[in-house]
Amino acid sequence: MMKGWVGYIMVNCSFFNLRIGKRKRNNGIEMVYPKGNKQQDSAALVSNLAQKRQKLENSVQTVSEEEEDVWLSDGDEEHFQPHAANEEDHNFGDSGRTEGGEHVDTLALRRQHAKRGYVEGFDDGYKVGANIGLDVGKTIGILSCLKDSENEEASMKVDKIWKEMKDELFISKVLNHKYFSEDIELLDGKHKLVEKWAAAAENLLEEFQNNL
Amino acid sequence: MDFDLDDVLDLESDFYEEGYNQGLNETTKQEYTDGKEYGIQISFQRFLVMGYYRSVIEHWKTILLAKTTENDRKASTLLNTLNKLAYLVDNLSFENTEENGLIYDSTLKKIKYKLRIINTQLINMKIGINDNLRNAGTLLTDIGGRLEIDNGSSSTDVDNGMW
């Protein structure tokens, strides 16, 4: 079981590498990790992870120190070498491994998975948000038209609830976690807040239409 | 008792695979969640304006029908146009495809343009319709914030408290 978690940690540490990988490459730090981690015992893996973390922390620290010295200290120009001068920065070497010790194929697979996951999530969310946005837009549209109408009674009634409506239907209130399940679907397929205001708008609209 | 030594030796490999896949799935799941939240936000903002215009169209139709006669040619032309615009909004797809994105953009452009013209005509007809588009832009921005663009910049007030 523990070894299972080691593998889990490896993935997440590698993902961390992925996120700061560009910075590391820019800094020109060569990081070599042993091949064949899969067959090593857990103690060796944990040790490698500790070394890896230490090197990562060192590399991040070095980058931030360099970034702070934007203009370089006096005299540094002579010693300064562009990062791109290092050939190692531009390839993964003969081992086929990235600086994070991960095989390039694995890295590509992870990126593919992550990207696909994000895009699929976006598409699924798009349908949910479109329905909510349309309903909120309709409600605002009705109340706005009634507010601007020549029917004073209707206009006054809308005036009374206008500020409250704007506050409550503000995007961050509508897209609050409390209206969604854990997998970001509407609870019972309904948005209580949006439905509340839609019903209020419909009632006022009906009154308005009856008086036309 | 059967005892396969290979199975024991493979245990480590199996555990590693299990842990690796679990981590990969967690990463993908997080990406999915992030994508879904962003998708909801973007489409909310995109369809908010459509919903608003849909209600304006319906409001104008109601007043035109109530305040004009069937013989009023101008009114019937306007009603005809409004019905066409309502049809366009009602038939927008919620699927996020490139084609649907283009349809959305052209529909929004068409509706904005047509409604502006109709709005002026309706005000001039003096049938109890005021300028319902005057404050639409500000109102919709107040409710939905500014739409995020590809470079990832966003209106700060939109992010506040959401998700």
CSV table of C-alpha atoms in Angstrom, one decimal:
chain,number,residue,atom,x,y,z
A,1,MET,CA,0.0,0.0,0.0
A,2,MET,CA,2.8,2.3,0.9
A,3,LYS,CA,4.5,1.7,-2.4
A,4,GLY,CA,1.2,2.7,-4.1
A,5,TRP,CA,1.4,6.0,-2.4
A,6,VAL,CA,5.0,6.4,-3.4
A,7,GLY,CA,3.9,6.1,-7.0
A,8,TYR,CA,1.1,8.6,-6.3
A,9,ILE,CA,3.6,11.1,-4.8
A,10,MET,CA,5.9,10.6,-7.8
A,11,VAL,CA,3.1,11.6,-10.1
A,12,ASN,CA,2.4,14.8,-8.2
A,13,CYS,CA,6.0,15.7,-7.7
A,14,SER,CA,6.5,15.2,-11.4
A,15,PHE,CA,3.5,17.4,-12.1
A,16,PHE,CA,5.1,20.1,-9.9
A,17,ASN,CA,8.2,19.7,-12.1
A,18,LEU,CA,6.0,20.3,-15.1
A,19,ARG,CA,4.7,23.5,-13.8
A,20,ILE,CA,8.1,25.0,-13.0
A,21,GLY,CA,10.0,23.1,-15.7
A,22,LYS,CA,10.4,26.2,-17.9
A,23,ARG,CA,12.0,28.1,-15.1
A,24,LYS,CA,14.4,25.3,-14.4
A,25,ARG,CA,15.4,25.0,-18.0
A,26,ASN,CA,15.9,28.8,-18.2
A,27,ASN,CA,18.2,28.5,-15.2
A,28,GLY,CA,20.3,26.0,-17.0
A,29,ILE,CA,20.4,23.6,-14.0
A,30,GLU,CA,21.1,20.0,-15.0
A,31,MET,CA,19.1,17.6,-13.0
A,32,VAL,CA,19.8,13.9,-13.4
A,33,TYR,CA,17.6,11.2,-11.9
A,34,PRO,CA,18.2,7.5,-11.8
A,35,LYS,CA,16.5,5.4,-14.4
A,36,GLY,CA,14.3,2.5,-13.7
A,37,ASN,CA,12.7,3.9,-10.5
A,38,LYS,CA,9.9,1.4,-11.0
A,39,GLN,CA,12.1,-1.5,-9.9
A,40,GLN,CA,13.8,0.3,-6.9
A,41,ASP,CA,12.7,-0.5,-3.4
A,42,SER,CA,10.6,2.0,-1.5
A,43,ALA,CA,13.5,3.3,0.6
A,44,ALA,CA,15.5,4.2,-2.5
A,45,LEU,CA,12.5,5.9,-4.0
A,46,VAL,CA,11.8,8.0,-0.9
A,47,SER,CA,15.5,8.9,-0.8
A,48,ASN,CA,15.3,10.0,-4.5
A,49,LEU,CA,12.2,12.0,-3.9
A,50,ALA,CA,13.9,13.8,-1.0
A,51,GLN,CA,16.9,14.6,-3.2
A,52,LYS,CA,14.6,15.7,-6.0
A,53,ARG,CA,12.7,18.0,-3.7
A,54,GLN,CA,15.9,19.5,-2.4
A,55,LYS,CA,17.2,20.1,-5.9
A,56,LEU,CA,13.9,21.7,-7.0
A,57,GLU,CA,13.9,24.0,-4.0
A,58,ASN,CA,17.5,25.0,-4.7
A,59,SER,CA,16.7,25.6,-8.4
A,60,VAL,CA,13.6,27.7,-7.6
A,61,GLN,CA,15.7,29.7,-5.0
A,62,THR,CA,18.4,30.3,-7.6
A,63,VAL,CA,15.9,31.5,-10.1
A,64,SER,CA,14.3,33.9,-7.7
A,65,GLU,CA,17.6,35.3,-6.7
A,66,GLU,CA,18.6,35.8,-10.3
A,67,GLU,CA,15.2,37.3,-11.2
A,68,GLU,CA,15.6,39.9,-8.4
A,69,ASP,CA,18.9,41.0,-9.9
A,70,VAL,CA,17.2,42.2,-13.1
A,71,TRP,CA,20.0,44.5,-14.2
A,72,LEU,CA,22.9,42.3,-12.9
A,73,SER,CA,25.3,43.7,-10.4
A,74,ASP,CA,28.2,45.7,-11.6
A,75,GLY,CA,30.8,43.6,-13.3
A,76,ASP,CA,28.4,40.6,-13.8
A,77,GLU,CA,28.1,41.3,-17.5
A,78,GLU,CA,31.5,39.7,-18.1
A,79,HIS,CA,30.4,36.5,-16.5
A,80,PHE,CA,26.8,36.5,-17.8
A,81,GLN,CA,26.0,33.8,-20.3
A,82,PRO,CA,22.6,33.6,-22.0
A,83,HIS,CA,20.7,30.5,-20.8
A,84,ALA,CA,20.2,29.3,-24.3
A,85,ALA,CA,23.9,28.8,-24.7
A,86,ASN,CA,23.6,25.6,-22.8
A,87,GLU,CA,22.8,22.8,-25.3
A,88,GLU,CA,21.3,20.7,-22.5
A,89,ASP,CA,18.5,23.2,-22.2
A,90,HIS,CA,17.1,22.3,-25.6
A,91,ASN,CA,16.9,18.6,-25.5
A,92,PHE,CA,16.2,15.8,-23.1
A,93,GLY,CA,19.5,14.0,-23.7
A,94,ASP,CA,20.1,10.5,-24.8
A,95,SER,CA,18.1,9.0,-21.9
A,96,GLY,CA,14.8,10.2,-23.3
A,97,ARG,CA,14.1,11.6,-19.8
A,98,THR,CA,13.1,15.1,-18.8
A,99,GLU,CA,14.8,17.1,-16.1
A,100,GLY,CA,12.2,15.8,-13.7
A,101,GLY,CA,13.4,12.2,-14.3
A,102,GLU,CA,10.3,11.4,-16.2
A,103,HIS,CA,10.3,9.8,-19.6
A,104,VAL,CA,9.2,12.2,-22.4
A,105,ASP,CA,6.5,9.8,-23.5
A,106,THR,CA,5.1,9.7,-20.0
A,107,LEU,CA,5.2,13.5,-19.8
A,108,ALA,CA,3.4,13.8,-23.1
A,109,LEU,CA,0.8,11.3,-21.9
A,110,ARG,CA,0.2,13.3,-18.8
A,111,ARG,CA,-0.1,16.5,-20.6
A,112,GLN,CA,-2.5,14.9,-23.0
A,113,HIS,CA,-4.6,13.6,-20.2
A,114,ALA,CA,-4.6,16.9,-18.3
A,115,LYS,CA,-5.5,18.9,-21.5
A,116,ARG,CA,-8.2,16.4,-22.4
A,117,GLY,CA,-9.6,16.6,-18.9
A,118,TYR,CA,-9.6,20.4,-19.0
A,119,VAL,CA,-11.3,20.6,-22.4
A,120,GLU,CA,-13.9,18.0,-21.5
A,121,GLY,CA,-14.6,19.8,-18.3
A,122,PHE,CA,-14.9,23.1,-20.1
A,123,ASP,CA,-17.4,21.7,-22.7
A,124,ASP,CA,-19.5,20.0,-20.0
A,125,GLY,CA,-19.5,23.2,-17.9
A,126,TYR,CA,-20.4,25.3,-21.0
A,127,LYS,CA,-23.8,23.7,-21.2
A,128,VAL,CA,-24.6,24.2,-17.5
A,129,GLY,CA,-23.5,27.9,-17.5
A,130,ALA,CA,-25.3,28.7,-20.8
A,131,ASN,CA,-28.6,27.6,-19.3
A,132,ILE,CA,-28.1,29.6,-16.1
A,133,GLY,CA,-26.8,32.6,-18.0
A,134,LEU,CA,-29.8,32.6,-20.3
A,135,ASP,CA,-32.2,32.3,-17.5
A,136,VAL,CA,-30.6,35.1,-15.5
A,137,GLY,CA,-30.5,37.3,-18.6
A,138,LYS,CA,-34.2,36.8,-19.3
A,139,THR,CA,-35.0,37.7,-15.7
A,140,ILE,CA,-33.0,40.9,-15.8
A,141,GLY,CA,-34.4,41.7,-19.2
A,142,ILE,CA,-38.0,41.4,-18.0
A,143,LEU,CA,-37.4,43.5,-14.9
A,144,SER,CA,-35.4,46.1,-16.9
A,145,CYS,CA,-38.2,46.5,-19.4
A,146,LEU,CA,-40.8,46.8,-16.6
A,147,LYS,CA,-38.6,49.3,-14.8
A,148,ASP,CA,-38.4,51.5,-17.9
A,149,SER,CA,-42.1,51.1,-18.8
A,150,GLU,CA,-44.7,53.8,-18.7
A,151,ASN,CA,-46.7,51.7,-16.3
A,152,GLU,CA,-45.8,53.5,-13.0
A,153,GLU,CA,-47.1,50.8,-10.8
A,154,ALA,CA,-45.0,48.1,-12.4
A,155,SER,CA,-42.0,50.5,-12.6
A,156,MET,CA,-42.3,51.2,-8.8
A,157,LYS,CA,-42.5,47.6,-7.9
A,158,VAL,CA,-39.4,46.8,-9.8
A,159,ASP,CA,-37.6,49.7,-8.3
A,160,LYS,CA,-38.2,48.3,-4.9
A,161,ILE,CA,-36.5,45.0,-5.7
A,162,TRP,CA,-34.0,46.2,-8.3
A,163,LYS,CA,-30.9,46.6,-6.0
A,164,GLU,CA,-31.6,43.3,-4.3
A,165,MET,CA,-32.0,41.6,-7.6
A,166,LYS,CA,-28.7,43.0,-8.9
A,167,ASP,CA,-26.9,41.9,-5.8
A,168,GLU,CA,-28.3,38.4,-5.7
A,169,LEU,CA,-27.9,37.7,-9.4
A,170,PHE,CA,-24.4,38.9,-9.6
A,171,ILE,CA,-22.2,36.2,-11.2
A,172,SER,CA,-20.2,35.2,-8.1
A,173,LYS,CA,-23.4,34.8,-6.1
A,174,VAL,CA,-25.1,32.7,-8.8
A,175,LEU,CA,-22.1,30.5,-9.4
A,176,ASN,CA,-21.5,29.9,-5.8
A,177,HIS,CA,-20.6,26.3,-4.7
A,178,LYS,CA,-23.7,26.0,-2.5
A,179,TYR,CA,-25.9,25.7,-5.6
A,180,PHE,CA,-23.8,22.9,-7.1
A,181,SER,CA,-23.0,19.3,-6.3
A,182,GLU,CA,-19.5,18.1,-5.8
A,183,ASP,CA,-19.2,17.3,-9.5
A,184,ILE,CA,-20.4,20.8,-10.3
A,185,GLU,CA,-23.9,20.0,-11.4
A,186,LEU,CA,-26.9,21.9,-10.3
A,187,LEU,CA,-28.5,20.4,-7.2
A,188,ASP,CA,-31.7,18.6,-8.3
A,189,GLY,CA,-31.1,20.2,-11.7
A,190,LYS,CA,-32.3,23.5,-10.5
A,191,HIS,CA,-30.8,26.8,-9.4
A,192,LYS,CA,-32.9,27.9,-6.5
A,193,LEU,CA,-31.7,31.5,-6.5
A,194,VAL,CA,-32.3,31.9,-10.3
A,195,GLU,CA,-35.7,30.3,-10.1
A,196,LYS,CA,-36.7,32.6,-7.2
A,197,TRP,CA,-36.0,35.7,-9.3
A,198,ALA,CA,-37.4,34.2,-12.5
A,199,ALA,CA,-40.7,33.6,-10.6
A,200,ALA,CA,-40.7,37.1,-9.2
A,201,ALA,CA,-40.1,38.6,-12.7
A,202,GLU,CA,-42.8,36.4,-14.2
A,203,ASN,CA,-45.4,37.5,-11.6
A,204,LEU,CA,-44.7,41.2,-12.2
A,205,LEU,CA,-44.8,40.7,-16.0
A,206,GLU,CA,-48.1,39.0,-15.7
A,207,GLU,CA,-49.5,41.9,-13.8
A,208,PHE,CA,-48.1,44.3,-16.3
A,209,GLN,CA,-49.6,42.4,-19.3
A,210,ASN,CA,-53.0,42.2,-17.6
A,211,ASN,CA,-53.0,46.0,-17.4
A,212,LEU,CA,-52.1,46.7,-21.0
B,1,MET,CA,0.0,-24.4,-1.8
B,2,ASP,CA,0.6,-22.8,-5.1
B,3,PHE,CA,3.1,-19.9,-4.8
B,4,ASP,CA,4.1,-18.0,-7.8
B,5,LEU,CA,7.3,-16.1,-7.2
B,6,ASP,CA,6.8,-14.0,-10.2
B,7,ASP,CA,3.6,-12.7,-8.7
B,8,VAL,CA,5.4,-11.6,-5.6
B,9,LEU,CA,8.1,-9.9,-7.6
B,10,ASP,CA,5.5,-8.1,-9.6
B,11,LEU,CA,3.8,-6.8,-6.5
B,12,GLU,CA,6.1,-3.8,-6.3
B,13,SER,CA,5.5,-3.0,-10.0
B,14,ASP,CA,1.7,-3.4,-9.5
B,15,PHE,CA,1.7,-1.1,-6.5
B,16,TYR,CA,3.7,1.5,-8.3
B,17,GLU,CA,1.4,1.3,-11.3
B,18,GLU,CA,-1.6,1.6,-9.0
B,19,GLY,CA,-0.2,4.6,-7.3
B,20,TYR,CA,0.9,6.2,-10.5
B,21,ASN,CA,-2.5,5.8,-12.1
B,22,GLN,CA,-4.2,7.1,-9.0
B,23,GLY,CA,-2.1,10.2,-9.2
B,24,LEU,CA,-2.7,10.6,-12.9
B,25,ASN,CA,-6.4,10.3,-12.4
B,26,GLU,CA,-6.3,12.9,-9.6
B,27,THR,CA,-4.5,15.3,-11.8
B,28,THR,CA,-6.9,14.7,-14.7
B,29,LYS,CA,-9.9,15.0,-12.3
B,30,GLN,CA,-8.6,18.4,-11.1
B,31,GLU,CA,-8.1,19.6,-14.6
B,32,TYR,CA,-11.6,18.5,-15.5
B,33,THR,CA,-13.0,20.4,-12.5
B,34,ASP,CA,-11.0,23.5,-13.3
B,35,GLY,CA,-12.2,23.3,-16.9
B,36,LYS,CA,-15.8,22.8,-15.9
B,37,GLU,CA,-15.8,25.8,-13.6
B,38,TYR,CA,-14.3,28.0,-16.3
B,39,GLY,CA,-16.7,26.7,-18.9
B,40,ILE,CA,-19.7,27.6,-16.7
B,41,GLN,CA,-18.4,31.0,-16.1
B,42,ILE,CA,-17.7,31.8,-19.7
B,43,SER,CA,-21.0,30.5,-21.0
B,44,PHE,CA,-22.9,32.3,-18.2
B,45,GLN,CA,-21.4,35.5,-19.4
B,46,ARG,CA,-22.0,34.8,-23.1
B,47,PHE,CA,-25.6,33.7,-22.7
B,48,LEU,CA,-26.5,36.4,-20.2
B,49,VAL,CA,-26.8,39.0,-22.9
B,50,MET,CA,-28.8,36.6,-25.1
B,51,GLY,CA,-31.3,36.1,-22.3
B,52,TYR,CA,-31.6,39.8,-21.8
B,53,TYR,CA,-32.3,40.5,-25.5
B,54,ARG,CA,-34.8,37.6,-25.6
B,55,SER,CA,-36.9,39.2,-22.9
B,56,VAL,CA,-36.7,42.6,-24.6
B,57,ILE,CA,-37.9,41.0,-27.9
B,58,GLU,CA,-40.8,39.4,-26.0
B,59,HIS,CA,-41.7,42.6,-24.3
B,60,TRP,CA,-41.8,44.6,-27.5
B,61,LYS,CA,-43.9,41.9,-29.2
B,62,THR,CA,-46.4,42.0,-26.3
B,63,ILE,CA,-46.8,45.8,-26.6
B,64,LEU,CA,-46.9,45.8,-30.3
B,65,LEU,CA,-49.7,43.2,-30.3
B,66,ALA,CA,-51.6,45.0,-27.6
B,67,LYS,CA,-51.2,48.6,-28.9
B,68,THR,CA,-51.4,48.2,-32.7
B,69,THR,CA,-53.9,46.7,-35.1
B,70,GLU,CA,-53.5,43.9,-37.5
B,71,ASN,CA,-53.7,46.3,-40.4
B,72,ASP,CA,-50.8,48.3,-39.2
B,73,ARG,CA,-48.2,47.3,-41.8
B,74,LYS,CA,-45.2,48.8,-39.9
B,75,ALA,CA,-46.2,46.9,-36.7
B,76,SER,CA,-46.6,43.7,-38.6
B,77,THR,CA,-43.2,44.1,-40.2
B,78,LEU,CA,-41.6,44.8,-36.9
B,79,LEU,CA,-43.4,41.8,-35.3
B,80,ASN,CA,-42.1,39.6,-38.2
B,81,THR,CA,-38.5,40.7,-37.6
B,82,LEU,CA,-38.8,40.3,-33.8
B,83,ASN,CA,-40.2,36.7,-34.4
B,84,LYS,CA,-37.2,35.9,-36.5
B,85,LEU,CA,-34.8,37.3,-33.9
B,86,ALA,CA,-36.5,35.3,-31.2
B,87,TYR,CA,-36.1,32.2,-33.3
B,88,LEU,CA,-32.4,32.8,-33.6
B,89,VAL,CA,-31.9,33.1,-29.9
B,90,ASP,CA,-34.1,30.1,-29.1
B,91,ASN,CA,-32.2,27.9,-31.5
B,92,LEU,CA,-28.7,28.7,-30.2
B,93,SER,CA,-26.9,25.6,-29.3
B,94,PHE,CA,-25.3,25.2,-25.8
B,95,GLU,CA,-22.7,22.8,-27.2
B,96,ASN,CA,-19.2,24.3,-27.3
B,97,THR,CA,-18.1,23.7,-30.8
B,98,GLU,CA,-16.3,26.0,-33.2
B,99,GLU,CA,-19.3,26.2,-35.5
B,100,ASN,CA,-21.6,27.1,-32.7
B,101,GLY,CA,-19.2,29.7,-31.6
B,102,LEU,CA,-19.4,31.4,-35.0
B,103,ILE,CA,-23.1,31.1,-35.1
B,104,TYR,CA,-23.3,32.7,-31.6
B,105,ASP,CA,-21.1,35.6,-32.7
B,106,SER,CA,-23.0,36.3,-35.9
B,107,THR,CA,-26.4,36.0,-34.1
B,108,LEU,CA,-25.3,38.4,-31.4
B,109,LYS,CA,-24.1,40.9,-34.0
B,110,LYS,CA,-27.3,40.6,-36.0
B,111,ILE,CA,-29.5,40.9,-32.9
B,112,LYS,CA,-27.7,44.0,-31.5
B,113,TYR,CA,-27.9,45.7,-34.8
B,114,LYS,CA,-31.6,44.9,-35.6
B,115,LEU,CA,-32.8,45.7,-32.0
B,116,ARG,CA,-31.1,49.1,-32.1
B,117,ILE,CA,-33.0,50.0,-35.3
B,118,ILE,CA,-36.3,48.5,-34.0
B,119,ASN,CA,-35.9,50.3,-30.7
B,120,THR,CA,-35.7,53.7,-32.4
B,121,GLN,CA,-38.8,52.9,-34.5
B,122,LEU,CA,-40.8,51.7,-31.5
B,123,ILE,CA,-39.9,54.9,-29.5
B,124,ASN,CA,-41.1,57.0,-32.4
B,125,MET,CA,-44.4,55.0,-32.6
B,126,LYS,CA,-45.2,56.3,-29.1
B,127,ILE,CA,-46.9,53.1,-28.0
B,128,GLY,CA,-45.4,53.1,-24.5
B,129,ILE,CA,-42.0,51.7,-25.3
B,130,ASN,CA,-39.0,53.4,-23.9
B,131,ASP,CA,-35.4,52.9,-24.7
B,132,ASN,CA,-34.8,49.4,-23.3
B,133,LEU,CA,-31.3,49.1,-24.6
B,134,ARG,CA,-29.9,52.3,-23.2
B,135,ASN,CA,-28.5,50.8,-20.0
B,136,ALA,CA,-28.2,47.2,-21.2
B,137,GLY,CA,-24.4,47.2,-21.5
B,138,THR,CA,-23.7,48.6,-18.0
B,139,LEU,CA,-26.4,46.5,-16.5
B,140,LEU,CA,-25.1,43.2,-17.9
B,141,THR,CA,-21.5,44.1,-17.0
B,142,ASP,CA,-22.7,44.8,-13.4
B,143,ILE,CA,-24.3,41.4,-13.3
B,144,GLY,CA,-21.9,39.2,-15.3
B,145,GLY,CA,-18.7,41.1,-15.1
B,146,ARG,CA,-16.5,41.5,-18.1
B,147,LEU,CA,-16.0,38.5,-20.2
B,148,GLU,CA,-12.6,36.8,-19.7
B,149,ILE,CA,-10.5,36.8,-22.8
B,150,ASP,CA,-8.0,34.3,-24.0
B,151,ASN,CA,-4.9,35.8,-22.4
B,152,GLY,CA,-6.5,34.9,-19.0
B,153,SER,CA,-7.1,38.4,-17.8
B,154,SER,CA,-10.3,38.9,-15.9
B,155,SER,CA,-12.3,41.4,-14.1
B,156,THR,CA,-11.2,41.1,-10.5
B,157,ASP,CA,-14.7,41.6,-9.1
B,158,VAL,CA,-16.0,38.6,-11.0
B,159,ASP,CA,-13.6,36.2,-9.4
B,160,ASN,CA,-14.3,37.5,-5.9
B,161,GLY,CA,-16.2,34.9,-3.9
B,162,MET,CA,-17.0,32.6,-6.8
B,163,TRP,CA,-16.2,28.9,-6.7
